PDB file of C-alpha atoms in Angstrom:
ATOM      1  CA  MET A1085      27.563 -22.129   9.743  1.00  0.00           C
ATOM      2  CA  ASP A1086      28.830 -21.861   6.266  1.00  0.00           C
ATOM      3  CA  LYS A1087      27.997 -18.804   4.271  1.00  0.00           C
ATOM      4  CA  ASP A1088      26.557 -18.539   0.781  1.00  0.00           C
ATOM      5  CA  CYS A1089      24.973 -21.831  -0.067  1.00  0.00           C
ATOM      6  CA  GLU A1090      24.355 -20.474  -3.713  1.00  0.00           C
ATOM      7  CA  PRO A1091      20.914 -21.812  -4.408  1.00  0.00           C
ATOM      8  CA  GLU A1092      19.832 -22.442  -8.055  1.00  0.00           C
ATOM      9  CA  SER A1093      16.475 -24.077  -7.319  1.00  0.00           C
ATOM     10  CA  VAL A1094      13.506 -24.067  -4.945  1.00  0.00           C
ATOM     11  CA  GLN A1095      14.785 -27.019  -3.242  1.00  0.00           C
ATOM     12  CA  ASP A1096      18.185 -25.328  -2.845  1.00  0.00           C
ATOM     13  CA  VAL A1097      16.541 -22.240  -1.408  1.00  0.00           C
ATOM     14  CA  LEU A1098      14.469 -24.496   1.180  1.00  0.00           C
ATOM     15  CA  GLU A1099      17.562 -26.359   1.950  1.00  0.00           C
ATOM     16  CA  CYS A1100      19.469 -23.028   2.810  1.00  0.00           C
ATOM     17  CA  VAL A1101      16.555 -21.911   4.949  1.00  0.00           C
ATOM     18  CA  GLU A1102      16.457 -25.275   6.811  1.00  0.00           C
ATOM     19  CA  ASN A1103      20.173 -25.121   7.429  1.00  0.00           C
ATOM     20  CA  ALA A1104      19.732 -21.578   8.888  1.00  0.00           C
ATOM     21  CA  GLY A1105      17.445 -22.990  11.428  1.00  0.00           C
ATOM     22  CA  ASN A1106      19.512 -26.117  12.492  1.00  0.00           C
ATOM     23  CA  GLY A1107      20.922 -26.067  15.927  1.00  0.00           C
ATOM     24  CA  VAL A1108      18.877 -22.967  17.073  1.00  0.00           C
ATOM     25  CA  ARG A1109      15.409 -22.451  18.604  1.00  0.00           C
ATOM     26  CA  ARG A1110      14.616 -19.575  16.351  1.00  0.00           C
ATOM     27  CA  ALA A1111      16.369 -18.400  13.042  1.00  0.00           C
ATOM     28  CA  SER A1112      16.601 -14.705  12.362  1.00  0.00           C
ATOM     29  CA  VAL A1113      16.237 -13.009   8.945  1.00  0.00           C
ATOM     30  CA  ALA A1114      19.913 -12.217   9.435  1.00  0.00           C
ATOM     31  CA  ASP A1115      20.721 -15.898   9.799  1.00  0.00           C
ATOM     32  CA  ILE A1116      18.848 -16.737   6.671  1.00  0.00           C
ATOM     33  CA  VAL A1117      20.695 -13.844   4.727  1.00  0.00           C
ATOM     34  CA  ASP A1118      23.952 -14.914   6.050  1.00  0.00           C
ATOM     35  CA  ARG A1119      23.324 -18.448   4.849  1.00  0.00           C
ATOM     36  CA  ILE A1120      21.997 -17.621   1.347  1.00  0.00           C
ATOM     37  CA  GLY A1121      24.235 -14.673   0.852  1.00  0.00           C
ATOM     38  CA  ASP A1122      23.618 -10.856   0.786  1.00  0.00           C
ATOM     39  CA  GLY A1123      24.276 -10.625  -2.810  1.00  0.00           C
ATOM     40  CA  ALA A1124      21.783 -13.273  -3.926  1.00  0.00           C
ATOM     41  CA  PHE A1125      18.618 -11.075  -4.391  1.00  0.00           C
ATOM     42  CA  PRO A1126      16.224 -13.492  -6.222  1.00  0.00           C
ATOM     43  CA  PRO A1127      16.403 -16.263  -3.480  1.00  0.00           C
ATOM     44  CA  LEU A1128      16.189 -13.796  -0.910  1.00  0.00           C
ATOM     45  CA  MET A1129      12.907 -12.582  -2.258  1.00  0.00           C
ATOM     46  CA  LEU A1130      11.677 -15.874  -3.067  1.00  0.00           C
ATOM     47  CA  VAL A1131      11.977 -16.980   0.718  1.00  0.00           C
ATOM     48  CA  PRO A1132       9.248 -14.578   2.046  1.00  0.00           C
ATOM     49  CA  ALA A1133       7.109 -15.086  -1.225  1.00  0.00           C
ATOM     50  CA  LEU A1134       7.096 -18.798  -0.379  1.00  0.00           C
ATOM     51  CA  ALA A1135       6.309 -18.026   3.456  1.00  0.00           C
ATOM     52  CA  ILE A1136       3.144 -16.072   2.060  1.00  0.00           C
ATOM     53  CA  ILE A1137       2.105 -19.150  -0.156  1.00  0.00           C
ATOM     54  CA  SER A1138       2.735 -21.390   2.892  1.00  0.00           C
ATOM     55  CA  PRO A1139       0.240 -22.126   5.756  1.00  0.00           C
ATOM     56  CA  LEU A1140       2.250 -19.604   7.711  1.00  0.00           C
ATOM     57  CA  SER A1141       0.247 -16.943   5.757  1.00  0.00           C
ATOM     58  CA  ALA A1142      -2.717 -17.977   7.918  1.00  0.00           C
ATOM     59  CA  VAL A1143      -1.345 -16.030  10.851  1.00  0.00           C
ATOM     60  CA  PHE A1144      -2.480 -12.361  10.385  1.00  0.00           C
ATOM     61  CA  GLY A1145       0.348 -10.062   9.619  1.00  0.00           C
ATOM     62  CA  VAL A1146       2.736 -12.564   8.194  1.00  0.00           C
ATOM     63  CA  ALA A1147       1.962 -11.677   4.691  1.00  0.00           C
ATOM     64  CA  THR A1148       2.282  -7.975   5.389  1.00  0.00           C
ATOM     65  CA  ILE A1149       5.689  -8.605   7.043  1.00  0.00           C
ATOM     66  CA  CYS A1150       7.037 -10.645   4.204  1.00  0.00           C
ATOM     67  CA  GLY A1151       5.637  -8.093   1.668  1.00  0.00           C
ATOM     68  CA  LEU A1152       7.661  -5.429   3.595  1.00  0.00           C
ATOM     69  CA  ILE A1153      10.752  -7.544   3.230  1.00  0.00           C
ATOM     70  CA  ILE A1154      10.471  -8.120  -0.368  1.00  0.00           C
ATOM     71  CA  ALA A1155       9.613  -4.428  -1.041  1.00  0.00           C
ATOM     72  CA  THR A1156      12.995  -3.783   0.819  1.00  0.00           C
ATOM     73  CA  ILE A1157      15.049  -6.052  -1.132  1.00  0.00           C
ATOM     74  CA  ALA A1158      13.392  -5.477  -4.628  1.00  0.00           C
ATOM     75  CA  PRO A1159      14.308  -1.836  -5.215  1.00  0.00           C
ATOM     76  CA  GLN A1160      17.984  -2.790  -4.203  1.00  0.00           C
ATOM     77  CA  MET A1161      18.138  -5.296  -6.926  1.00  0.00           C
ATOM     78  CA  ALA A1162      16.446  -3.078  -9.424  1.00  0.00           C
ATOM     79  CA  LEU A1163      18.877  -0.363  -8.630  1.00  0.00           C
ATOM     80  CA  GLY A1164      21.801  -2.750  -9.199  1.00  0.00           C
ATOM     81  CA  ARG A1165      23.321  -2.992  -5.624  1.00  0.00           C
ATOM     82  CA  GLU A1166      25.731  -5.670  -5.283  1.00  0.00           C
ATOM     83  CA  SER A1167      24.850  -6.528  -1.740  1.00  0.00           C
ATOM     84  CA  LEU A1168      21.734  -6.227   0.341  1.00  0.00           C
ATOM     85  CA  TRP A1169      21.137  -3.928   3.333  1.00  0.00           C
ATOM     86  CA  LEU A1170      18.142  -4.483   5.630  1.00  0.00           C
ATOM     87  CA  PRO A1171      17.249  -2.388   8.406  1.00  0.00           C
ATOM     88  CA  GLY A1172      18.109  -3.830  11.940  1.00  0.00           C
ATOM     89  CA  PHE A1173      14.365  -4.466  12.917  1.00  0.00           C
ATOM     90  CA  ILE A1174      13.952  -6.708   9.917  1.00  0.00           C
ATOM     91  CA  MET A1175      17.190  -8.457  10.346  1.00  0.00           C
ATOM     92  CA  ARG A1176      16.020  -9.127  13.812  1.00  0.00           C
ATOM     93  CA  LEU A1177      12.541 -10.758  12.872  1.00  0.00           C
ATOM     94  CA  SER A1178      12.830 -14.536  13.564  1.00  0.00           C
ATOM     95  CA  ILE A1179      10.898 -17.623  13.031  1.00  0.00           C
ATOM     96  CA  SER A1180      10.947 -20.900  15.208  1.00  0.00           C
ATOM     97  CA  SER A1181      12.956 -23.702  13.900  1.00  0.00           C
ATOM     98  CA  ARG A1182       9.721 -25.820  14.150  1.00  0.00           C
ATOM     99  CA  ASN A1183       7.839 -23.560  11.877  1.00  0.00           C
ATOM    100  CA  ILE A1184      10.772 -23.578   9.305  1.00  0.00           C
ATOM    101  CA  ASP A1185      10.780 -27.483   9.332  1.00  0.00           C
ATOM    102  CA  ARG A1186       6.954 -27.644   8.786  1.00  0.00           C
ATOM    103  CA  THR A1187       7.251 -25.153   6.061  1.00  0.00           C
ATOM    104  CA  VAL A1188      10.093 -26.985   4.340  1.00  0.00           C
ATOM    105  CA  ARG A1189       8.233 -30.319   4.492  1.00  0.00           C
ATOM    106  CA  TRP A1190       5.053 -28.636   3.287  1.00  0.00           C
ATOM    107  CA  PHE A1191       7.034 -27.497   0.055  1.00  0.00           C
ATOM    108  CA  GLY A1192       8.965 -30.708  -0.309  1.00  0.00           C
ATOM    109  CA  THR A1193       6.963 -32.475  -3.021  1.00  0.00           C
ATOM    110  CA  PRO A1194       5.768 -29.159  -4.872  1.00  0.00           C
ATOM    111  CA  ALA A1195       9.358 -28.128  -4.902  1.00  0.00           C
ATOM    112  CA  GLN A1196      10.671 -31.179  -6.374  1.00  0.00           C
ATOM    113  CA  LEU A1197       7.875 -30.923  -9.124  1.00  0.00           C
ATOM    114  CA  ILE A1198       8.759 -27.283  -9.893  1.00  0.00           C
ATOM    115  CA  ASP A1199      12.471 -27.969 -10.050  1.00  0.00           C
ATOM    116  CA  ARG A1200      11.794 -30.873 -12.540  1.00  0.00           C
ATOM    117  CA  LEU A1201       9.870 -28.560 -14.692  1.00  0.00           C
ATOM    118  CA  THR A1202      12.303 -25.691 -14.511  1.00  0.00           C
ATOM    119  CA  GLY A1203      15.130 -25.359 -17.092  1.00  0.00           C
ATOM    120  CA  LYS A1204      17.144 -22.673 -18.962  1.00  0.00           C
ATOM    121  CA  ARG A1205      14.782 -21.222 -21.457  1.00  0.00           C
ATOM    122  CA  LEU A1206      14.147 -17.908 -23.055  1.00  0.00           C
ATOM    123  CA  THR A1207      17.211 -16.790 -20.817  1.00  0.00           C
ATOM    124  CA  LEU A1208      17.289 -13.307 -22.599  1.00  0.00           C
ATOM    125  CA  LEU A1209      14.275 -12.384 -20.577  1.00  0.00           C
ATOM    126  CA  VAL A1210      15.799 -12.923 -17.274  1.00  0.00           C
ATOM    127  CA  GLU A1211      19.334 -11.558 -17.799  1.00  0.00           C
ATOM    128  CA  PRO A1212      20.323  -7.848 -17.108  1.00  0.00           C
ATOM    129  CA  PRO A1213      19.081  -5.387 -17.788  1.00  0.00           C
ATOM    130  CA  LEU A1214      15.611  -6.922 -17.722  1.00  0.00           C
ATOM    131  CA  THR A1215      16.137  -8.485 -14.240  1.00  0.00           C
ATOM    132  CA  ARG A1216      15.832  -5.016 -12.844  1.00  0.00           C
ATOM    133  CA  LEU A1217      12.472  -4.828 -14.648  1.00  0.00           C
ATOM    134  CA  TRP A1218      11.305  -8.068 -12.906  1.00  0.00           C
ATOM    135  CA  ALA A1219      12.732  -6.650  -9.566  1.00  0.00           C
ATOM    136  CA  ALA A1220      10.569  -3.478 -10.079  1.00  0.00           C
ATOM    137  CA  LEU A1221       7.629  -5.440 -10.682  1.00  0.00           C
ATOM    138  CA  CYS A1222       8.198  -7.542  -7.542  1.00  0.00           C
ATOM    139  CA  LEU A1223       8.420  -4.313  -5.674  1.00  0.00           C
ATOM    140  CA  ALA A1224       5.193  -3.046  -7.074  1.00  0.00           C
ATOM    141  CA  LEU A1225       3.504  -6.219  -6.149  1.00  0.00           C
ATOM    142  CA  ALA A1226       4.838  -6.374  -2.641  1.00  0.00           C
ATOM    143  CA  LEU A1227       3.699  -2.920  -1.863  1.00  0.00           C
ATOM    144  CA  VAL A1228      -0.065  -4.023  -2.425  1.00  0.00           C
ATOM    145  CA  ILE A1229       0.217  -7.279  -0.475  1.00  0.00           C
ATOM    146  CA  PRO A1230      -0.707  -5.369   2.742  1.00  0.00           C
ATOM    147  CA  PHE A1231      -3.971  -4.079   1.301  1.00  0.00           C
ATOM    148  CA  PHE A1232      -5.041  -7.653   0.101  1.00  0.00           C
ATOM    149  CA  GLU A1233      -4.296  -9.559   3.220  1.00  0.00           C
ATOM    150  CA  LEU A1234      -7.684  -9.339   4.346  1.00  0.00           C
ATOM    151  CA  VAL A1235      -9.152 -10.645   1.077  1.00  0.00           C
ATOM    152  CA  PRO A1236      -8.873 -14.566   1.231  1.00  0.00           C
ATOM    153  CA  MET A1237      -6.241 -16.002  -1.196  1.00  0.00           C
ATOM    154  CA  SER A1238      -5.574 -12.610  -2.827  1.00  0.00           C
ATOM    155  CA  ALA A1239      -2.028 -12.227  -1.094  1.00  0.00           C
ATOM    156  CA  THR A1240      -1.229 -15.752  -1.971  1.00  0.00           C
ATOM    157  CA  ILE A1241      -1.798 -15.071  -5.766  1.00  0.00           C
ATOM    158  CA  ILE A1242       0.356 -11.926  -5.647  1.00  0.00           C
ATOM    159  CA  ALA A1243       3.065 -13.899  -3.902  1.00  0.00           C
ATOM    160  CA  SER A1244       2.699 -16.617  -6.348  1.00  0.00           C
ATOM    161  CA  ALA A1245       3.563 -14.140  -9.062  1.00  0.00           C
ATOM    162  CA  ILE A1246       6.405 -12.820  -7.142  1.00  0.00           C
ATOM    163  CA  ALA A1247       7.697 -16.390  -6.405  1.00  0.00           C
ATOM    164  CA  LEU A1248       7.602 -17.096 -10.222  1.00  0.00           C
ATOM    165  CA  PHE A1249       9.361 -13.973 -11.130  1.00  0.00           C
ATOM    166  CA  THR A1250      12.230 -14.658  -8.667  1.00  0.00           C
ATOM    167  CA  LEU A1251      12.608 -18.293  -9.419  1.00  0.00           C
ATOM    168  CA  ALA A1252      12.750 -17.184 -13.226  1.00  0.00           C
ATOM    169  CA  MET A1253      15.681 -15.108 -12.340  1.00  0.00           C
ATOM    170  CA  LEU A1254      17.305 -17.694 -10.108  1.00  0.00           C
ATOM    171  CA  ALA A1255      16.823 -20.595 -12.635  1.00  0.00           C
ATOM    172  CA  ARG A1256      17.341 -18.345 -15.630  1.00  0.00           C
ATOM    173  CA  ASP A1257      13.991 -19.677 -17.009  1.00  0.00           C
ATOM    174  CA  GLY A1258      12.198 -16.776 -18.902  1.00  0.00           C
ATOM    175  CA  LEU A1259       9.279 -19.157 -19.363  1.00  0.00           C
ATOM    176  CA  LEU A1260       8.607 -18.855 -15.710  1.00  0.00           C
ATOM    177  CA  ALA A1261       8.636 -15.053 -15.889  1.00  0.00           C
ATOM    178  CA  LEU A1262       5.971 -15.212 -18.590  1.00  0.00           C
ATOM    179  CA  ALA A1263       3.842 -17.635 -16.318  1.00  0.00           C
ATOM    180  CA  GLY A1264       4.213 -14.969 -13.702  1.00  0.00           C
ATOM    181  CA  LEU A1265       2.750 -12.462 -15.938  1.00  0.00           C
ATOM    182  CA  GLY A1266       0.038 -14.882 -16.760  1.00  0.00           C
ATOM    183  CA  VAL A1267      -0.934 -15.361 -13.153  1.00  0.00           C
ATOM    184  CA  LEU A1268      -1.037 -11.505 -12.825  1.00  0.00           C
ATOM    185  CA  ALA A1269      -3.216 -11.261 -15.833  1.00  0.00           C
ATOM    186  CA  GLY A1270      -5.746 -13.929 -14.581  1.00  0.00           C
ATOM    187  CA  ALA A1271      -5.714 -12.186 -11.014  1.00  0.00           C
ATOM    188  CA  SER A1272      -6.470  -8.795 -12.546  1.00  0.00           C
ATOM    189  CA  TRP A1273      -9.201 -10.196 -14.673  1.00  0.00           C
ATOM    190  CA  LEU A1274     -10.727 -11.873 -11.485  1.00  0.00           C
ATOM    191  CA  LEU A1275     -10.539  -8.730  -9.386  1.00  0.00           C
ATOM    192  CA  TRP A1276     -11.937  -6.717 -12.265  1.00  0.00           C
ATOM    193  CA  SER A1277     -14.862  -9.229 -12.525  1.00  0.00           C
ATOM    194  CA  VAL A1278     -15.511  -8.890  -8.787  1.00  0.00           C
ATOM    195  CA  VAL A1279     -15.430  -5.117  -8.847  1.00  0.00           C
ATOM    196  CA  THR A1280     -17.673  -4.660 -11.873  1.00  0.00           C
TER     197      THR A1280
END
C-alpha cells in the first residue's frame, strides 16, 4: 500500500479510506493513518467526523469512539506537532471493509457537491497560527460528543461543525470555517431554546 495519498478534498479523503480497506477484511485506524499520512491532521480528523455524520453513528458508541479519536488528534495539531501519535488501543480499532464501502458510497454524491462548492477563499482564516485555534475548537467539540450521543441528531450536528472546520483547513477555504461557526451558533440557539 502506498503511503500518504495527500488528500485535498472530501472525495480524496474518502478515496484514501476506501484504499485502506482494499484487499483486507477489516481496516484498522493504523491502516487509515498510514494511508493518509501521520502529518495530515485535518483529514485525519475529518474521517471520524464523517463517520459520526454517516449511518455508522446509528450503532451506539460509534460517535463516542470517533469523538475520542478527534479529541486525541486535535490537541496535537493545536500544539504544533509534525506527526501524529495515537495510543495502541486506538490504532488497533478497526472497521469492516464492507462498512467502509457502504459509507464511501453514502457520501459519494454529497462529497462531489461539497467539493464543487469548495475553493480557496478567505485563506488567511485557515493558515497558521489560526489553524491551531480551529484545532482547539475541534477538541472542545469532540469532548462533548459522548454527552450528546443519547440526544438524537445532536452528535451529528457537532460532527458537522468539526467536519466543516477540518475541511476548511484541508481545502484552505475560510468560508467553510465561518459556516462551521454558523452551524455551532444555530445548534447553541436550538439547545438554549430547548433548555429554556
